[in-house]
Short mmCIF file of C-alpha atoms in Angstrom, two decimals:
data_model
loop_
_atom_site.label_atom_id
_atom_site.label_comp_id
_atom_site.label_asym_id
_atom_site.label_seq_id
_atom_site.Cartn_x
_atom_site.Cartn_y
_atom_site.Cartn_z
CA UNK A 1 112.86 112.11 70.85
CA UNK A 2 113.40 110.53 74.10
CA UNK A 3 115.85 111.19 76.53
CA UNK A 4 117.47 108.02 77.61
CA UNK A 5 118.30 108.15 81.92
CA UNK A 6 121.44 107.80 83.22
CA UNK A 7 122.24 108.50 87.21
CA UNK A 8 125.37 110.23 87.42
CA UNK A 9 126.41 111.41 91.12
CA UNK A 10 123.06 110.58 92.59
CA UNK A 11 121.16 112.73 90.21
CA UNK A 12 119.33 111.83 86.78
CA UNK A 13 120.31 113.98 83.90
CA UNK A 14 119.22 113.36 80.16
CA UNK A 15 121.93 112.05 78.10
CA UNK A 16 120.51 112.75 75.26
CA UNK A 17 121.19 116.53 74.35
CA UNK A 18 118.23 116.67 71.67
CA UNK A 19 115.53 116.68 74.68
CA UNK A 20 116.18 120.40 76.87
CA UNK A 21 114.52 122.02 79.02
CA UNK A 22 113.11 124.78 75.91
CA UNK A 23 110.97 121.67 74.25
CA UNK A 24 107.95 122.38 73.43
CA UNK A 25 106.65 119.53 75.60
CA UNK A 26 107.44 121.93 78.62
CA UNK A 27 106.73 125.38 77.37
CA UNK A 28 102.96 124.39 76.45
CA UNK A 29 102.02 123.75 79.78
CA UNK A 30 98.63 122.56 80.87
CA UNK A 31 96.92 123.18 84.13
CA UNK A 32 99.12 125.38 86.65
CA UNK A 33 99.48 123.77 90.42
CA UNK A 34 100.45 125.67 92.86
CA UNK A 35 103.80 125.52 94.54
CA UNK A 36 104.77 126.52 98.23
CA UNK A 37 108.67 126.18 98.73
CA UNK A 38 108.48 126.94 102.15
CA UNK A 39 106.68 123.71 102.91
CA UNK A 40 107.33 121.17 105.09
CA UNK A 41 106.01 117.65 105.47
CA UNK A 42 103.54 115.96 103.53
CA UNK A 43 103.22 119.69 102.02
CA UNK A 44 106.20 119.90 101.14
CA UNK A 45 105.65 116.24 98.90
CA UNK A 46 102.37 118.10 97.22
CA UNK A 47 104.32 121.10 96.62
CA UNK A 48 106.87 119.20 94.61
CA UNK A 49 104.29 116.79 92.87
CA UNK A 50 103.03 120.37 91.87
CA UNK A 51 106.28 121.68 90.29
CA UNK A 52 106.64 118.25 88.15
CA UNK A 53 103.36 118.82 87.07
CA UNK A 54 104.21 122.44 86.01
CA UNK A 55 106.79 121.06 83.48
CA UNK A 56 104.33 118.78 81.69
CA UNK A 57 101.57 119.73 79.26
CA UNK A 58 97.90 119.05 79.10
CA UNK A 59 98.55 115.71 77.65
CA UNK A 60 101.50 114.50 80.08
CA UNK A 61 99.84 115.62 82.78
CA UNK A 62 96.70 113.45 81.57
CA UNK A 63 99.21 110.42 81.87
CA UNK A 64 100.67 111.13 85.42
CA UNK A 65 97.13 112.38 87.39
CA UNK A 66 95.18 109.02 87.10
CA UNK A 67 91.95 107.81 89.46
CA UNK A 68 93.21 106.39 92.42
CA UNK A 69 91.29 102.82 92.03
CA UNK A 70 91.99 99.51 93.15
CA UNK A 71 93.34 98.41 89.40
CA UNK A 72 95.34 101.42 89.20
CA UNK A 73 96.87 100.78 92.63
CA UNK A 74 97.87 97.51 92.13
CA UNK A 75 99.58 97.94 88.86
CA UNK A 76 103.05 96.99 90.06
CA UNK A 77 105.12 94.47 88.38
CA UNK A 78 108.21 92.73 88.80
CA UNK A 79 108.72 91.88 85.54
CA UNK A 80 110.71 94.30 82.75
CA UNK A 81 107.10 94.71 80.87
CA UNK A 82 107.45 98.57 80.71
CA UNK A 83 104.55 100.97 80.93
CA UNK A 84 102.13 97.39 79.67
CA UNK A 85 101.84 96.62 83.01
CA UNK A 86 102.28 99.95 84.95
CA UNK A 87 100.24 103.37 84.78
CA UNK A 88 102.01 106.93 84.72
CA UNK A 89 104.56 109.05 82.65
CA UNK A 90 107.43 107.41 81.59
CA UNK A 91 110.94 108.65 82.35
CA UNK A 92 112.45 108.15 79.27
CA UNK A 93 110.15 110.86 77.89
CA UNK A 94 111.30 113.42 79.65
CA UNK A 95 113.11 116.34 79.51
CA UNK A 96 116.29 117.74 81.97
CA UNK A 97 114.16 119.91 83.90
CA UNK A 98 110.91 117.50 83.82
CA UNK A 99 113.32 114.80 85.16
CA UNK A 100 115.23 117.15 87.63
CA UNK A 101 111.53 117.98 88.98
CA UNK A 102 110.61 114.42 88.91
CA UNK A 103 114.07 113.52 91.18
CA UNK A 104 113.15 116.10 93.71
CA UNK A 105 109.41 114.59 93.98
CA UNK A 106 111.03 111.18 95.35
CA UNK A 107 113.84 113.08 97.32
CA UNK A 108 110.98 115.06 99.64
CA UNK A 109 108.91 111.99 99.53
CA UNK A 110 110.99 109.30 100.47
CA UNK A 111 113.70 108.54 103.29
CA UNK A 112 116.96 111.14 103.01
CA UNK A 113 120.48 109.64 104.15
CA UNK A 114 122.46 106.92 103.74
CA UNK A 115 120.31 103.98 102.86
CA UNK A 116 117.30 105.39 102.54
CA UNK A 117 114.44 105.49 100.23
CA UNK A 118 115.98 108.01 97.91
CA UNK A 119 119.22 106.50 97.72
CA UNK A 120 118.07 103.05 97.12
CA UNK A 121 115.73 104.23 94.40
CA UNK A 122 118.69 106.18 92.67
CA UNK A 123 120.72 102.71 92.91
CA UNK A 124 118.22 100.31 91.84
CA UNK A 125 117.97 102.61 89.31
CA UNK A 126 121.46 102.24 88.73
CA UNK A 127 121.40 98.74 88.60
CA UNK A 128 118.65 98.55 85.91
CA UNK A 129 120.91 100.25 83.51
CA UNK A 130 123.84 98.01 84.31
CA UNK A 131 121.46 95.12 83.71
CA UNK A 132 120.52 96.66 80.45
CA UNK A 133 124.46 97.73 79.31
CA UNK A 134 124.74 93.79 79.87
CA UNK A 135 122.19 92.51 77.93
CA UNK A 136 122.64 94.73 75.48
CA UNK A 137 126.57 93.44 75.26
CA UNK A 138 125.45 90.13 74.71
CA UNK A 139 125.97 88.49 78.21
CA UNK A 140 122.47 86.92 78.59
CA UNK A 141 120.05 86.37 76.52
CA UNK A 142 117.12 88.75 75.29
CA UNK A 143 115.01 90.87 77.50
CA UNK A 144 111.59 88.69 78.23
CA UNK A 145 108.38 90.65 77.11
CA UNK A 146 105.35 90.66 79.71
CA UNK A 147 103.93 87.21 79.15
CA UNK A 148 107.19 85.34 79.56
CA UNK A 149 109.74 85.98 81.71
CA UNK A 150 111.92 83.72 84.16
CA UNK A 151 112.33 86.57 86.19
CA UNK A 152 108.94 86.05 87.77
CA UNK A 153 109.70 82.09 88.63
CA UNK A 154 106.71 80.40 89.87
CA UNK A 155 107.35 79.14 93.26
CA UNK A 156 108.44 75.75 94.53
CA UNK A 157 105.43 75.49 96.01
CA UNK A 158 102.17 74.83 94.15
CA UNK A 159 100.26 77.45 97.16
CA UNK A 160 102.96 80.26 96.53
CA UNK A 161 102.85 83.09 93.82
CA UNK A 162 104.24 83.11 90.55
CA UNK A 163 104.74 86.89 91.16
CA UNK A 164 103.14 87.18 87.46
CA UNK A 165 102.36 90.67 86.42
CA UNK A 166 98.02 90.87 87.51
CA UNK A 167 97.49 93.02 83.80
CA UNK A 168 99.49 91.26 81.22
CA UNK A 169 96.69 88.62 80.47
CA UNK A 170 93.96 90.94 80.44
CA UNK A 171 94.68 93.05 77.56
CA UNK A 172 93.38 96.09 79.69
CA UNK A 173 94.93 99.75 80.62
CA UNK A 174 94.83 101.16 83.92
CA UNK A 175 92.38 103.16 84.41
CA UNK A 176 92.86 106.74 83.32
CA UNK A 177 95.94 105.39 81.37
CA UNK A 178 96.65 106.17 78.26
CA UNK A 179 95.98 103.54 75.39
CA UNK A 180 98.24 100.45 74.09
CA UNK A 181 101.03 102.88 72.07
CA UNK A 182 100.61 105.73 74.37
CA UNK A 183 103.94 106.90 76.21
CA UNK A 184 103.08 106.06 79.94
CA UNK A 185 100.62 102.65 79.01
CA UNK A 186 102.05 101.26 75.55
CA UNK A 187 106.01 101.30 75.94
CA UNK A 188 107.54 98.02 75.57
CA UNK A 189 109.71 96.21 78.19
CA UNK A 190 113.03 95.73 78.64
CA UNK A 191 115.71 96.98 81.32
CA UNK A 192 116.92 100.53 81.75
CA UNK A 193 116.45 103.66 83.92
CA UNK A 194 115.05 105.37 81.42
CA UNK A 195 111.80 102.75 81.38
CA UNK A 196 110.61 103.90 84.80
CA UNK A 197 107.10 105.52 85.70
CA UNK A 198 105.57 107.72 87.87
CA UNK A 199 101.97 108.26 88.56
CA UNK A 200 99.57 110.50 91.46
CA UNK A 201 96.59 108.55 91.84
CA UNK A 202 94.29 111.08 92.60
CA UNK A 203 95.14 114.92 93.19
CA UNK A 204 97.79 115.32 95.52
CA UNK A 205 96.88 117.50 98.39
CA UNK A 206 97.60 117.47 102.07
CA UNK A 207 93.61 117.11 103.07
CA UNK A 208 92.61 114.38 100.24
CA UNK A 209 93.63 110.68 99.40
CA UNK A 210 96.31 110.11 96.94
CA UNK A 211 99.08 107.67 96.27
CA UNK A 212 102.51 108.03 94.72
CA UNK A 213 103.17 105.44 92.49
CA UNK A 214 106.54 105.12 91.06
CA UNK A 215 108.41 101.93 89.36
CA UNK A 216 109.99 99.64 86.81
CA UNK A 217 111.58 96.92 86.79
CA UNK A 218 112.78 95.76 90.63
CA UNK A 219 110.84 98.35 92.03
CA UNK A 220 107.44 99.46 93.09
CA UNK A 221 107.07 102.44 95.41
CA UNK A 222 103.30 102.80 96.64
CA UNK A 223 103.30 105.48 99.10
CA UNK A 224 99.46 106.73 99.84
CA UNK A 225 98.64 109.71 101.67
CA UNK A 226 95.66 110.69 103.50
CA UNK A 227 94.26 113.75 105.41
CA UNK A 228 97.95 115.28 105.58
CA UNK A 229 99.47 112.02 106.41
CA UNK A 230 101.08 109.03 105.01
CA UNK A 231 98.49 106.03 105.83
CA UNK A 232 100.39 103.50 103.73
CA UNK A 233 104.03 102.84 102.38
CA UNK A 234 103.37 99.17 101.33
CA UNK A 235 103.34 97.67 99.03
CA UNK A 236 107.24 97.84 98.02
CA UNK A 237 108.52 95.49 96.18
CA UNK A 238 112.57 96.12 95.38
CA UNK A 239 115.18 93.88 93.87
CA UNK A 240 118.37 94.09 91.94
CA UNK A 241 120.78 92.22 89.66
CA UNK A 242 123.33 92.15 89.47
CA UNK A 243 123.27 92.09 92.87
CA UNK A 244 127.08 94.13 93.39
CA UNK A 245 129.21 95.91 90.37
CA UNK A 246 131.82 99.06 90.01
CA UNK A 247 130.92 101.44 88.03
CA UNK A 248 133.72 102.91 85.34
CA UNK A 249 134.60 105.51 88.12
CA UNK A 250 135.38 102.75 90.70
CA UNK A 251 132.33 103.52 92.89
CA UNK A 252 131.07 100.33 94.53
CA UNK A 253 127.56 99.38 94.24
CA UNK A 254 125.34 96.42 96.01
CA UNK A 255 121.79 98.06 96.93
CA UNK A 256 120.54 95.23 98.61
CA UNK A 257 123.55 94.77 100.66
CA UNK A 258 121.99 96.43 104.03
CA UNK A 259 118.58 94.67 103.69
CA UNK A 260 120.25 91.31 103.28
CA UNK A 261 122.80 91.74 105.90
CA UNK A 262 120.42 92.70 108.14
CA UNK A 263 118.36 89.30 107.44
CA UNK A 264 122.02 87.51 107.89
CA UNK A 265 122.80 88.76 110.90
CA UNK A 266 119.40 87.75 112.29
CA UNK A 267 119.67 84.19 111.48
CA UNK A 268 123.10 84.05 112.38
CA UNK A 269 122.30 84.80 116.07
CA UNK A 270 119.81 81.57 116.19
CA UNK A 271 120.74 78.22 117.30
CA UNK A 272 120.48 74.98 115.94
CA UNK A 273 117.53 74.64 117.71
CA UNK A 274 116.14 77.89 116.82
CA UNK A 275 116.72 77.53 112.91
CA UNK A 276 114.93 73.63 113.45
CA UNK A 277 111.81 75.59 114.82
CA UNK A 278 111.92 78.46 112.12
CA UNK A 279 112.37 76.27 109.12
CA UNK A 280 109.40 76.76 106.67
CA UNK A 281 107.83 73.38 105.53
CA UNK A 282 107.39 75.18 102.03
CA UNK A 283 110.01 76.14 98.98
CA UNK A 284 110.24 79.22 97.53
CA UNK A 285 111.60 80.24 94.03
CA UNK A 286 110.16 83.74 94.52
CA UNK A 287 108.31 86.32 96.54
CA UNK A 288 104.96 84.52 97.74
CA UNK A 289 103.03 88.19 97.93
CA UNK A 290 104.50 89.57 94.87
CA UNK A 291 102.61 91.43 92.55
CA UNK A 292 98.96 90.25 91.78
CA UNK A 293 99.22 88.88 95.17
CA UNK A 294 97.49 91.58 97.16
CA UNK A 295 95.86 90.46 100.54
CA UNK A 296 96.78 87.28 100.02
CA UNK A 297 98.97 86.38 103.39
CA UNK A 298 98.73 83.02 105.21
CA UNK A 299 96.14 82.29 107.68
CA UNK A 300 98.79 80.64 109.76
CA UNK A 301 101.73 82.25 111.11
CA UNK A 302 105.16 79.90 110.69
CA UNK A 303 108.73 79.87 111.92
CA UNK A 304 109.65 80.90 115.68
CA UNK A 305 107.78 83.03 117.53
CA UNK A 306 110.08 86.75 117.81
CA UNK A 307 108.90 86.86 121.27
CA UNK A 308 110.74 83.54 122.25
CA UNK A 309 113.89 85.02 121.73
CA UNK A 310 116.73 86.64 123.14
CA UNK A 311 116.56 90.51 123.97
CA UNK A 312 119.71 90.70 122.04
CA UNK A 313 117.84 88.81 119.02
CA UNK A 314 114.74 91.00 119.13
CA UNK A 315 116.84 94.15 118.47
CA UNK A 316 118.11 91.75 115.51
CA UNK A 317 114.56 91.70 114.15
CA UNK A 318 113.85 95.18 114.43
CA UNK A 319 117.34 96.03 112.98
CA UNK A 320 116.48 93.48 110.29
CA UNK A 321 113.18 95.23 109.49
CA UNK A 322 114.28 98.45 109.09
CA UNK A 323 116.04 98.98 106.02
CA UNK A 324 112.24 98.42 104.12
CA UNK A 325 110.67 100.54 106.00
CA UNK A 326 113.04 103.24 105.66
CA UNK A 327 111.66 103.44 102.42
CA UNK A 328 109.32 105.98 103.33
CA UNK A 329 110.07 109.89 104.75
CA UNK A 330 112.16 109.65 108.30
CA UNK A 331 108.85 110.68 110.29
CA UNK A 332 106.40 108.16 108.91
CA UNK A 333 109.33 105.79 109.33
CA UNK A 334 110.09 106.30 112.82
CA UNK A 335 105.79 105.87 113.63
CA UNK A 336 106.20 102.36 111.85
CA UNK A 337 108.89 101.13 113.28
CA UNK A 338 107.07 101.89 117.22
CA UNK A 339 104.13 99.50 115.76
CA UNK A 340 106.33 96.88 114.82
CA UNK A 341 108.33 96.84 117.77
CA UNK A 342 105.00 96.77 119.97
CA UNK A 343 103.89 94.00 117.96
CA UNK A 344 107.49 91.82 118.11
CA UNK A 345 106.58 89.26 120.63
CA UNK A 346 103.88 88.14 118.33
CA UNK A 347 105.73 88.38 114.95
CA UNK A 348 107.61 84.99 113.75
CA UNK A 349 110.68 84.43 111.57
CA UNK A 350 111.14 81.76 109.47
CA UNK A 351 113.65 80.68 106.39
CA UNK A 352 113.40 78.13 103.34
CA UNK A 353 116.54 76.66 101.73
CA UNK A 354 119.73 77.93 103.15
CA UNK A 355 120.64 81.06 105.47
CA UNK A 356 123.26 82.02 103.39
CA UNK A 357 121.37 84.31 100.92
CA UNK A 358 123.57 83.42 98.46
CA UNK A 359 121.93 80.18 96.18
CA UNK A 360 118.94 79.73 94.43
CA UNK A 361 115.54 79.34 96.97
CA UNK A 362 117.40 80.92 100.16
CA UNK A 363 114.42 82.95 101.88
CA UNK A 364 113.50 84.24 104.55
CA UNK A 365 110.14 85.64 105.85
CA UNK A 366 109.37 88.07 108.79
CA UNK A 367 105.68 88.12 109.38
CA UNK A 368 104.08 89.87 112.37
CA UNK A 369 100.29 91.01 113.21
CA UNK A 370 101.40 94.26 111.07
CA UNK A 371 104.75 93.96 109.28
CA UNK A 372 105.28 91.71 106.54
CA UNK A 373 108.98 91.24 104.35
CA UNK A 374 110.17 88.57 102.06
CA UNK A 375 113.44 87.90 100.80
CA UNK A 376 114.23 85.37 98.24
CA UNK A 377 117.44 84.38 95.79
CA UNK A 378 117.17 83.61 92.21
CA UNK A 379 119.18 82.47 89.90
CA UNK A 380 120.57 85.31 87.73
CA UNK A 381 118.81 85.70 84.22
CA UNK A 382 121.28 88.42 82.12
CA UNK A 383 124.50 87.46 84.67
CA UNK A 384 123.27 83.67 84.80
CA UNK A 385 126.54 82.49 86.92
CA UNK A 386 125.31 84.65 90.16
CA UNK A 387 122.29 85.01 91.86
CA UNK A 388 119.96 88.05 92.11
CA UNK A 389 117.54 89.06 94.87
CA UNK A 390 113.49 89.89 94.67
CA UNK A 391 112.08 91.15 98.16
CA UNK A 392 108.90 92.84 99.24
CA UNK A 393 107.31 94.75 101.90
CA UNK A 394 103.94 94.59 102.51
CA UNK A 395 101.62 95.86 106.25
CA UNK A 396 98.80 93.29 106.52
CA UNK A 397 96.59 96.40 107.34
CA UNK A 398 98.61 99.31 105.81
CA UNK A 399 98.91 98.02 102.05
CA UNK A 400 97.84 101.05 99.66
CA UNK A 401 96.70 102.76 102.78
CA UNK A 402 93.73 100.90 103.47
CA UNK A 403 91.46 101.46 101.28
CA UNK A 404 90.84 98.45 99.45
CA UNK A 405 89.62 95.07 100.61
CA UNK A 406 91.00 92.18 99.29
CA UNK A 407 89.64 88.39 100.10
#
């Protein structure tokens, strides 16, 4: 039996009692990996990607180590589709200890601290299960299935993406994946925590090349390493609705709030003139290099030119740009972020619909020789009377670490 995911102080725990730690899922191990807890680094991200894979057997472990190929790589979705469109190990399979071992894998990996990586994973997370405790209640209508869902709204614009998820037509697995029915490739869709998956695409190792692939529904962490270092942390795609809620212990929750603040406080700072020259000619409904989408950025640069701008407004775009790349560990973070700054005077800023953020086809784009982000508003589809968000960060030469080519 599954054990459905709930987040409860920051951590997942099973709540179902009938999947513990003596299944016999985890005591018939397969392969043994070895662990070094004195590790540091990108070590330190094998040697937990090791310990997870020490709680699985032969078969779950078949599911989570897949080839790390182009199709593989690129199965991300924003659509609730479930493991149809995404490779891996689903969460919802797991046990306490296989999910406690799971948690610390994205804790080493990904940014620690306030607003970082691992705390915006463990609230979008969150946010999912609200979404699904609504649903469920009868506030919206059903959970859309892979090959029709409003969540991925084509844009306004016939040149932008539909965001549509690039395996649901083609009837095809990932790679390495395990058939239509399997646990990690045949689960249905739908919203919850507990419909989450994680994948290594190749071996991890701190001298090979490997990715960490780890998502659901609003989110898609692609993290690829390389010789001991992290050559990509792009794509990630992250959104949430509903965007804000309390939970039943009064915490306050709005994941998205720092990434869209940042974007506010960035347009707020330009004049009327400014906003007239960063105006996009196009409309945008959703992301326009969502999922399916890889490679695929404009020839032509729009909006005002960052390096036109204010000293004061340039720290706005940095400032603005931060909260997606913080995505990744601190280190790796702080090397980004020197790039993009380099590169500001020749990255551009530019906005469809409204600045607000707050109505349906508000957007706003930062694009720069390296850094790309998107943020878009949609209207909600379970809590129809607010909007939610989609965003996505992508590195025109960074995505999946660079080592595909896309035309």
């Amino acid at each position: 039996m599954a054990a459905g995911v709930v987040l409860v102080g920051g951590g997942f725990v099973a709540a179902n009692a009938a999947t513990t730690t003596g299944d016999a899922r985890t005591s018939a191990a397969g392969v043994h990996y070895p662990v070094n807890k004195k590790a540091d680094g990108i070590a330190a991200v094998v040697s937990a990607a090791n310990a997870f894979l020490n709680t699985l057997d032969s078969d779950q472990q078949a599911e989570t180590l897949l080839d790390f190929s182009e199709e593989n790589a690129t199965a991300w979705s924003n659509l609730p589709c479930g493991g149809s469109c995404r490779p891996g190990i689903q969460t919802g399979s797991l046990s306490d200890e296989q999910l406690a071992a799971l948690k610390n894998v994205l804790k080493v990996a990904l940014g620690t601290g306030k607003d970082t990586g691992y705390e915006h994973v463990l609230q979008t997370l969150l946010a999912d299960d609200q979404l699904a405790a609504a649903e469920s209640s009868g506030s919206g209508p059903a959970a859309p299935t892979d090959s029709a869902s409003s969540d991925a709204s084509a844009s306004a614009d016939p040149s932008a993406s539909a965001s549509a998820d690039p395996s649901a037509t083609s009837g095809d697995a990932p790679t390495g994946a395990p058939p239509s029915g399997g646990t990690g490739g045949g689960a249905g869709g739908g919203y919850g925590s507990d419909i989450y998956f994680l994948a290594f695409l190749g071996t991890p190792s701190v001298d090979g090349t490997w990715q960490l692939h780890f998502g659901g529904h609003h989110l898609a962490v692609n993290i690829t390493y390389k010789d001991g270092k992290v050559s990509g942390a792009s794509p990630f795609f992250t959104g949430v609705e509903p965007t804000s809620w309390t939970a039943d212990d009064g915490t306050a929750y709005e994941p998205l709030a720092n990434f869209r603040d940042g974007l506010l406080k960035l347009t707020g700072s330009l004049s009327t003139e400014q906003l007239a020259t960063a105006k996009l000619s196009e409309s945008f409904s959703d992301v326009l290099l969502g999922p399916g989408e890889d490679g695929q950025f404009p020839e032509t640069k729009e909006g005002i030119k960052v390096g036109e701008l204010s000293p004061k407004q340039q720290k706005l775009v940095l400032a603005a740009i931060h909260p997606w790349v913080a995505g990744v560990d601190d280190s790796t973070a702080k090397k980004l972020m020197k790039t993009y700054a380099r590169e500001l005077n020749e990255t551009y800023v530019g906005y469809s619909g409204g600045t607000d953020l707050d109505a349906q086809g508000d957007y706003v784009r930062i694009d720069g020789p390296s850094v790309w982000i998107e943020f878009v508003c949609q209207n909600g589809f379970v809590y129809q009377d607010k909007v939610h968000y989609h965003t996505v960060y992508r590195d025109h030469t960074r995505d999946y670490g660079s080592e595909f080519s896309f035309s």
